[in-house]
Short mmCIF file of N, CA and C in Angstrom, two decimals:
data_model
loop_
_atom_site.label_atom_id
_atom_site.label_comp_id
_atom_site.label_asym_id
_atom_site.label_seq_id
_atom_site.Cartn_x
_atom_site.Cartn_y
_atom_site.Cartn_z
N UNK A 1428 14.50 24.15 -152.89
CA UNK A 1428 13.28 24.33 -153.66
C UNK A 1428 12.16 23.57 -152.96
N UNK A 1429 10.82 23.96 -152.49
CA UNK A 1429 9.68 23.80 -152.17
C UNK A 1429 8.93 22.67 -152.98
N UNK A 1430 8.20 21.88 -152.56
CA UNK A 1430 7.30 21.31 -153.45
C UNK A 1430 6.54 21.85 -154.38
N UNK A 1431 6.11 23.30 -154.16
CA UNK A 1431 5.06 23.91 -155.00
C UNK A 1431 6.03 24.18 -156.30
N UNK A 1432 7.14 24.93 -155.48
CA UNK A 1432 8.14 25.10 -157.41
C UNK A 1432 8.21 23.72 -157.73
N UNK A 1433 8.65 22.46 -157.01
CA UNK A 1433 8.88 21.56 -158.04
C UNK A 1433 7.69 21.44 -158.64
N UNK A 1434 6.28 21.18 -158.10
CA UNK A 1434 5.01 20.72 -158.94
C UNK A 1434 4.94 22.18 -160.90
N UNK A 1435 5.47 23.31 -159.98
CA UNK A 1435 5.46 23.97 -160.97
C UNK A 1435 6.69 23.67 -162.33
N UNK A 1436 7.56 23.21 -162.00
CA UNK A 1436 8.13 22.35 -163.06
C UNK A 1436 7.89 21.42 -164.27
N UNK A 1437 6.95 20.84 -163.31
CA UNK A 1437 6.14 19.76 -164.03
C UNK A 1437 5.70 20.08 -165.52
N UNK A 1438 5.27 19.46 -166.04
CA UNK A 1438 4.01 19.48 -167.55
C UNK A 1438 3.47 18.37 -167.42
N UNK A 1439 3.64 17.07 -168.00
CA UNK A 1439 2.73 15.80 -167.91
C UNK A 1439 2.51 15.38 -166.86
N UNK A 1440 0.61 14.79 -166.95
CA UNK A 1440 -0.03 14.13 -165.95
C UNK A 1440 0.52 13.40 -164.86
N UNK A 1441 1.31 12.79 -165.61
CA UNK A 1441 1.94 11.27 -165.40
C UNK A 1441 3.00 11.96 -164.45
N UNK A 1442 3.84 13.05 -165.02
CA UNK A 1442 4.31 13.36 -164.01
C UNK A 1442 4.21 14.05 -162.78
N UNK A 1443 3.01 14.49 -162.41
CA UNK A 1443 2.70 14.72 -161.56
C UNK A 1443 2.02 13.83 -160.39
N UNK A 1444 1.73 12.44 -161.20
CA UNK A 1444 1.49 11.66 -160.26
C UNK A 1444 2.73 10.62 -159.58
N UNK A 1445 3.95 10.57 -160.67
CA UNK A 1445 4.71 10.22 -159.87
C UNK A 1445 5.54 11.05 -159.13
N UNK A 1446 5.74 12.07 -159.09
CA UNK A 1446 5.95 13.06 -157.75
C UNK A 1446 5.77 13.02 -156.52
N UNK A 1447 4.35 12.86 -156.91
CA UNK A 1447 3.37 13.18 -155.73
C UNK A 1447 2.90 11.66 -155.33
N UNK A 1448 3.55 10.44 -156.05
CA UNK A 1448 3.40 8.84 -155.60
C UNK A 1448 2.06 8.56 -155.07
N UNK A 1449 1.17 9.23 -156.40
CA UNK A 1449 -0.09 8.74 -156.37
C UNK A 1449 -0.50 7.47 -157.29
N UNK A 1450 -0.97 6.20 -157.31
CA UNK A 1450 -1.49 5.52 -158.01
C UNK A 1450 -2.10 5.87 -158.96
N UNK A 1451 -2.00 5.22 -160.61
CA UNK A 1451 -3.12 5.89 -161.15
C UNK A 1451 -3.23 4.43 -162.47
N UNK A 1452 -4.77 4.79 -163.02
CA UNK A 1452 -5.11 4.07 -164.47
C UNK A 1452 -4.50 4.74 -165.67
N UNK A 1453 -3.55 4.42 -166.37
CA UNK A 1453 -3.33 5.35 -167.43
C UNK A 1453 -4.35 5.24 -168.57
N UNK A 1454 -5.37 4.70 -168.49
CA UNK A 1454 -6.36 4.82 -169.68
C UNK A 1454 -7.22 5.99 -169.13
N UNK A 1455 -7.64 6.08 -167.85
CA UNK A 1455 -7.84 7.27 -167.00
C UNK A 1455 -7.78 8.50 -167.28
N UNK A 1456 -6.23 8.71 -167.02
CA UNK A 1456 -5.52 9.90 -166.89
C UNK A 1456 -5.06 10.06 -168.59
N UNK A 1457 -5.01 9.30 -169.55
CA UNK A 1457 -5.29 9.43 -170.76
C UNK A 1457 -6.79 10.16 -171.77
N UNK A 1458 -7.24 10.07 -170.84
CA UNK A 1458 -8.82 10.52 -171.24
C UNK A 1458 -8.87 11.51 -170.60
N UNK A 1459 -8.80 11.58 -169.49
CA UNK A 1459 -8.96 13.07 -168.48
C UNK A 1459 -7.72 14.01 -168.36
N UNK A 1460 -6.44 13.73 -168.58
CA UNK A 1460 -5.31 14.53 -168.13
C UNK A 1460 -5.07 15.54 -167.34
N UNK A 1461 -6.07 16.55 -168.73
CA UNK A 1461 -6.43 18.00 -168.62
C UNK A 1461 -7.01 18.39 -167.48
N UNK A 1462 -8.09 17.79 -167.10
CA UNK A 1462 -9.44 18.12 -166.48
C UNK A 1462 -9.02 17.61 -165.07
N UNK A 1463 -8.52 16.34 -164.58
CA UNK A 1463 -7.85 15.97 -163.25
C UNK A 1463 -6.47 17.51 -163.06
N UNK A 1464 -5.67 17.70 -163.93
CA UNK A 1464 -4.82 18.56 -163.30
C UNK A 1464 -5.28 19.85 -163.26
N UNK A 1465 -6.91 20.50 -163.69
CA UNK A 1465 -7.44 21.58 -163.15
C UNK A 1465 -8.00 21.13 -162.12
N UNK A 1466 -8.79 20.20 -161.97
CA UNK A 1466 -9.65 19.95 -160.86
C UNK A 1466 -8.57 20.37 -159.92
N UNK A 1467 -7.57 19.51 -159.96
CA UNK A 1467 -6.39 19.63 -158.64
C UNK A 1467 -6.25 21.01 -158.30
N UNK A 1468 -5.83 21.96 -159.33
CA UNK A 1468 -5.61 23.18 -159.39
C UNK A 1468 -6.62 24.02 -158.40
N UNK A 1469 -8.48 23.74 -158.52
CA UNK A 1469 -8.83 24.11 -158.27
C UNK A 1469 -9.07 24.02 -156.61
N UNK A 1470 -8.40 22.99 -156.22
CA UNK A 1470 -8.39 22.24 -154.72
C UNK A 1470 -7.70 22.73 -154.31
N UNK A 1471 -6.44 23.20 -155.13
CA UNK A 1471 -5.52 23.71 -154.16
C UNK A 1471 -5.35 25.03 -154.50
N UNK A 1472 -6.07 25.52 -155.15
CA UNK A 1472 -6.19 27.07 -154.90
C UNK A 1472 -7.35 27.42 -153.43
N UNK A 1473 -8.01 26.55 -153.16
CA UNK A 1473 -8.95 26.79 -152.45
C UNK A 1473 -7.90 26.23 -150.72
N UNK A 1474 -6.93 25.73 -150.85
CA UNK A 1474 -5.76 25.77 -149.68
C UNK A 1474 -4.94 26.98 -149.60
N UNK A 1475 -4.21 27.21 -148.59
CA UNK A 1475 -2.84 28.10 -148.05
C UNK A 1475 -1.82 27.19 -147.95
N UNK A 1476 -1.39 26.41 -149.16
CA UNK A 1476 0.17 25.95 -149.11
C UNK A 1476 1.34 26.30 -149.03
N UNK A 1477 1.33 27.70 -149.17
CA UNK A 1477 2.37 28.82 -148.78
C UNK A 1477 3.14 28.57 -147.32
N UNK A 1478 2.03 28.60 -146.30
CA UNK A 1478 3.08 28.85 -144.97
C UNK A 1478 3.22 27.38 -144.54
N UNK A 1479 2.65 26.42 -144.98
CA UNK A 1479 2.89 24.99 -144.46
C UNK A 1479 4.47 24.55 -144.71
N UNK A 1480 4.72 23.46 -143.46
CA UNK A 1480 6.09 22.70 -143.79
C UNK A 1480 6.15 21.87 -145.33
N UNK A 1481 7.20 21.74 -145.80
CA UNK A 1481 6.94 21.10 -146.82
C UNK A 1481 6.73 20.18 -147.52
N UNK A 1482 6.87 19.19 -145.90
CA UNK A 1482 5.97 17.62 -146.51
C UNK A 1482 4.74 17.56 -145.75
N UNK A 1483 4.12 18.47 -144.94
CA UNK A 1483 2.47 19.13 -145.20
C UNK A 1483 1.91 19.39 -146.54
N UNK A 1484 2.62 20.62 -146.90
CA UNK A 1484 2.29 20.62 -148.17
C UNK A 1484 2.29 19.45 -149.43
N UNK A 1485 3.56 18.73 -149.57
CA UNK A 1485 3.54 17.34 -150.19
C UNK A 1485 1.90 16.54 -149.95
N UNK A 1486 1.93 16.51 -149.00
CA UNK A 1486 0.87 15.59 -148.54
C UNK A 1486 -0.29 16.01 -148.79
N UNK A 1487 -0.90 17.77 -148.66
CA UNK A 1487 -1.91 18.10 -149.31
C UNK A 1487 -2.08 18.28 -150.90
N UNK A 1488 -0.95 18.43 -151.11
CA UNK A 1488 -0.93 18.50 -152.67
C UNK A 1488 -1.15 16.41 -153.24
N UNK A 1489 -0.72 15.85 -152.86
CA UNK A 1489 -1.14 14.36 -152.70
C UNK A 1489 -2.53 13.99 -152.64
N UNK A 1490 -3.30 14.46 -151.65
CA UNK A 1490 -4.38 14.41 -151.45
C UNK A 1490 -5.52 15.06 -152.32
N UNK A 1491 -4.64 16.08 -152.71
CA UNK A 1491 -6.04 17.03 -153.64
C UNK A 1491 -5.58 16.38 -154.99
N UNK A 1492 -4.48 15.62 -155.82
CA UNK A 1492 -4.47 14.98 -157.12
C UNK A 1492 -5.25 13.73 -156.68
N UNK A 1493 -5.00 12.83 -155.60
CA UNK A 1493 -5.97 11.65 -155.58
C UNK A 1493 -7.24 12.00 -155.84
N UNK A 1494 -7.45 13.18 -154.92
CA UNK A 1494 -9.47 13.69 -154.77
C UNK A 1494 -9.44 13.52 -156.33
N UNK A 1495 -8.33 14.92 -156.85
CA UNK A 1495 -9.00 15.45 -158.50
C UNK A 1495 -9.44 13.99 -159.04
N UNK A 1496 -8.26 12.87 -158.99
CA UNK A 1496 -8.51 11.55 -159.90
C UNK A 1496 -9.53 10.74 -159.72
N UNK A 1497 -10.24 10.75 -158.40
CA UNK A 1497 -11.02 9.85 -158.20
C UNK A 1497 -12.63 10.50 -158.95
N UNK A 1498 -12.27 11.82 -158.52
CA UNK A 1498 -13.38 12.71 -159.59
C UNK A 1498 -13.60 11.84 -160.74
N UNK A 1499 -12.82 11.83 -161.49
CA UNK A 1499 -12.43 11.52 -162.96
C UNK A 1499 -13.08 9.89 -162.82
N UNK A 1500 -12.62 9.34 -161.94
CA UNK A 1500 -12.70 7.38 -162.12
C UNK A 1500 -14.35 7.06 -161.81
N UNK A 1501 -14.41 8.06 -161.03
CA UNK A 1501 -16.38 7.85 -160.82
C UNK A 1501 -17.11 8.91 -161.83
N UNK A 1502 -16.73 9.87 -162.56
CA UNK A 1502 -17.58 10.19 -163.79
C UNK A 1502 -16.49 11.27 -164.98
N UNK A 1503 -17.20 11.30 -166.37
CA UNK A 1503 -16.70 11.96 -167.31
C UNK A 1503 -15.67 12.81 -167.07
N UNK A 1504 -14.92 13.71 -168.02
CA UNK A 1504 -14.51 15.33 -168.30
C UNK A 1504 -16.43 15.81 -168.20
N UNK A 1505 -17.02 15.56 -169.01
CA UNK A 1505 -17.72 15.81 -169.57
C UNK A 1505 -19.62 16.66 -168.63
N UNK A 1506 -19.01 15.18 -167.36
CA UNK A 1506 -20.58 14.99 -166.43
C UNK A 1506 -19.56 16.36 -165.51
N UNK A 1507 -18.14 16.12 -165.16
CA UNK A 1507 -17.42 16.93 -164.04
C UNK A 1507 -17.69 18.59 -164.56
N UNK A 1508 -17.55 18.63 -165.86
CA UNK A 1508 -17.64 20.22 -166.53
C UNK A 1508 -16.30 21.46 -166.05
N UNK A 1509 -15.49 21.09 -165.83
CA UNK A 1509 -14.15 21.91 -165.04
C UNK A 1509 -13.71 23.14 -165.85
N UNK A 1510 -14.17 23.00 -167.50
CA UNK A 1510 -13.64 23.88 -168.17
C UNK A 1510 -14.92 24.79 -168.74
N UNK A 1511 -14.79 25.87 -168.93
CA UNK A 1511 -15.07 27.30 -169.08
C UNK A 1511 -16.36 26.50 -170.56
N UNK A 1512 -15.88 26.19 -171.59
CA UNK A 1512 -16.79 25.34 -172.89
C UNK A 1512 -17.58 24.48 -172.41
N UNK A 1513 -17.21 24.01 -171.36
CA UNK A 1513 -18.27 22.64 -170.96
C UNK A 1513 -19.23 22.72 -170.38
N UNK A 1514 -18.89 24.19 -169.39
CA UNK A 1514 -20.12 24.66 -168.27
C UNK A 1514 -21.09 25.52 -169.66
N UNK A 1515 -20.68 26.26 -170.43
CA UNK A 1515 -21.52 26.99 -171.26
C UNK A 1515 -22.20 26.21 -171.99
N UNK A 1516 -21.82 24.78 -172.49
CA UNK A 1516 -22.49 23.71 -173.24
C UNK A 1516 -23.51 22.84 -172.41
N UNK A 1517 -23.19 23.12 -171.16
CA UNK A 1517 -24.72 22.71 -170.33
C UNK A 1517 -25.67 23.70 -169.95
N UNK A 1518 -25.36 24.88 -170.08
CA UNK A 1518 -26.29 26.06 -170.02
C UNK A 1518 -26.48 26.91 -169.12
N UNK A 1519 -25.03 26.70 -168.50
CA UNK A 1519 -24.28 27.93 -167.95
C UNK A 1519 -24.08 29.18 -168.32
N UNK A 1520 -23.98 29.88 -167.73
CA UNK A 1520 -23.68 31.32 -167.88
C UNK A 1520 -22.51 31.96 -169.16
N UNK A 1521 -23.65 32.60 -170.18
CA UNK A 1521 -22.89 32.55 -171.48
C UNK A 1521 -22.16 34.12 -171.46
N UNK A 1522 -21.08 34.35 -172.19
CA UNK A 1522 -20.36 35.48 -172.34
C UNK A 1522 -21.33 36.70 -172.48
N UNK A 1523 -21.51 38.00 -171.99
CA UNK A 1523 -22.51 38.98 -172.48
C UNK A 1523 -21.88 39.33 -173.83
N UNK A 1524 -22.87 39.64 -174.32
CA UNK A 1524 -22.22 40.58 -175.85
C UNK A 1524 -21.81 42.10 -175.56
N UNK A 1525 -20.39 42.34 -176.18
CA UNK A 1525 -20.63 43.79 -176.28
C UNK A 1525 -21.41 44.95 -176.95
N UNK A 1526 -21.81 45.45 -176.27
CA UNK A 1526 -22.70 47.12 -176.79
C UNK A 1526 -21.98 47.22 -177.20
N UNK A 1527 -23.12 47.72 -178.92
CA UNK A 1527 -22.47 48.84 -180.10
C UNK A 1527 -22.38 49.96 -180.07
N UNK A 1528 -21.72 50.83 -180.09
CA UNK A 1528 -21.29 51.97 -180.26
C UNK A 1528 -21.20 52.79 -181.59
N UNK A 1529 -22.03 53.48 -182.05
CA UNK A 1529 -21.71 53.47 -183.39
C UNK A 1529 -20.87 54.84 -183.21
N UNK A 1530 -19.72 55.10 -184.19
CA UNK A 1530 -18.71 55.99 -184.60
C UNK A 1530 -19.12 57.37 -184.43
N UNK A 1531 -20.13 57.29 -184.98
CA UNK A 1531 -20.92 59.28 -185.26
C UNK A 1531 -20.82 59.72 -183.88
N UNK A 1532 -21.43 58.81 -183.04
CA UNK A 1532 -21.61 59.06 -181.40
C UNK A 1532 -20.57 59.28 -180.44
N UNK A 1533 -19.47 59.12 -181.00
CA UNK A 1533 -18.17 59.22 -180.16
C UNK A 1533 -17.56 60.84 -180.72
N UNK A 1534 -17.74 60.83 -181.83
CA UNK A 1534 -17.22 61.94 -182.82
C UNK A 1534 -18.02 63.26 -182.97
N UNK A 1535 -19.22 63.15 -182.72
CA UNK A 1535 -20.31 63.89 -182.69
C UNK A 1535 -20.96 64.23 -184.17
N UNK A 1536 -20.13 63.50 -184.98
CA UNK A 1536 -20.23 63.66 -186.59
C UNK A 1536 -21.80 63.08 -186.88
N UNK A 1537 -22.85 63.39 -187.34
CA UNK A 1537 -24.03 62.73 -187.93
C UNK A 1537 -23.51 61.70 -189.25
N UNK A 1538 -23.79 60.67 -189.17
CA UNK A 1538 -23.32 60.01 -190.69
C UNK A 1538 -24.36 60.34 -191.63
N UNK A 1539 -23.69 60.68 -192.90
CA UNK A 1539 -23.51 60.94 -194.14
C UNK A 1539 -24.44 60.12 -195.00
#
């Protein structure tokens, strides 16, 4: 088994940092959890850990949870914005509404 299935094993923060034998604040990673293990997510979606050896990969996957954490230790969930509610609550790009359609118009029926 690969590092990437084991990381995919995982669930808690915590355990992903001792995996990956990163240092961490647990008042930190108590406050942020969520938001450090997308950030990470998003670091390493933006890699090809696929064809690497697998303590390459170890090591970049290491590197992109330190980056995500240090994110976190120099500002908010809040200032970072990682999640989909947080960017729209600073005035980001809001959902379009769907067009109405009214019934008669599909049916060709005039309403009544």
């Amino acid at each position: 088994m690969g590092v990437l299935d084991e990381l995919r094993e995982l669930s808690a923060a915590e355990e992903f940092f001792a995996f990956l034998d990163v240092p961490y604040d647990p008042k930190v990673v108590h406050v942020a959890r969520l938001h450090i293990l997308r950030r990470m997510g998003e670091y390493l979606a933006a890699d090809h850990l696929d064809d690497l050896d697998d303590e390459v990969a170890r090591e970049a996957c290491r590197t992109h949870l330190a980056h995500a954490y240090e994110d976190f230790t120099r500002s908010s969930p809040l200032e970072q914005r990682v999640f989909k509610v947080l960017k729209q609550a600073a005035g980001g790009p809001k959902p379009k509404s769907k067009p109405f359609v009214a019934l008669n118009t599909l049916t060709g029926r005039a309403s009544q």
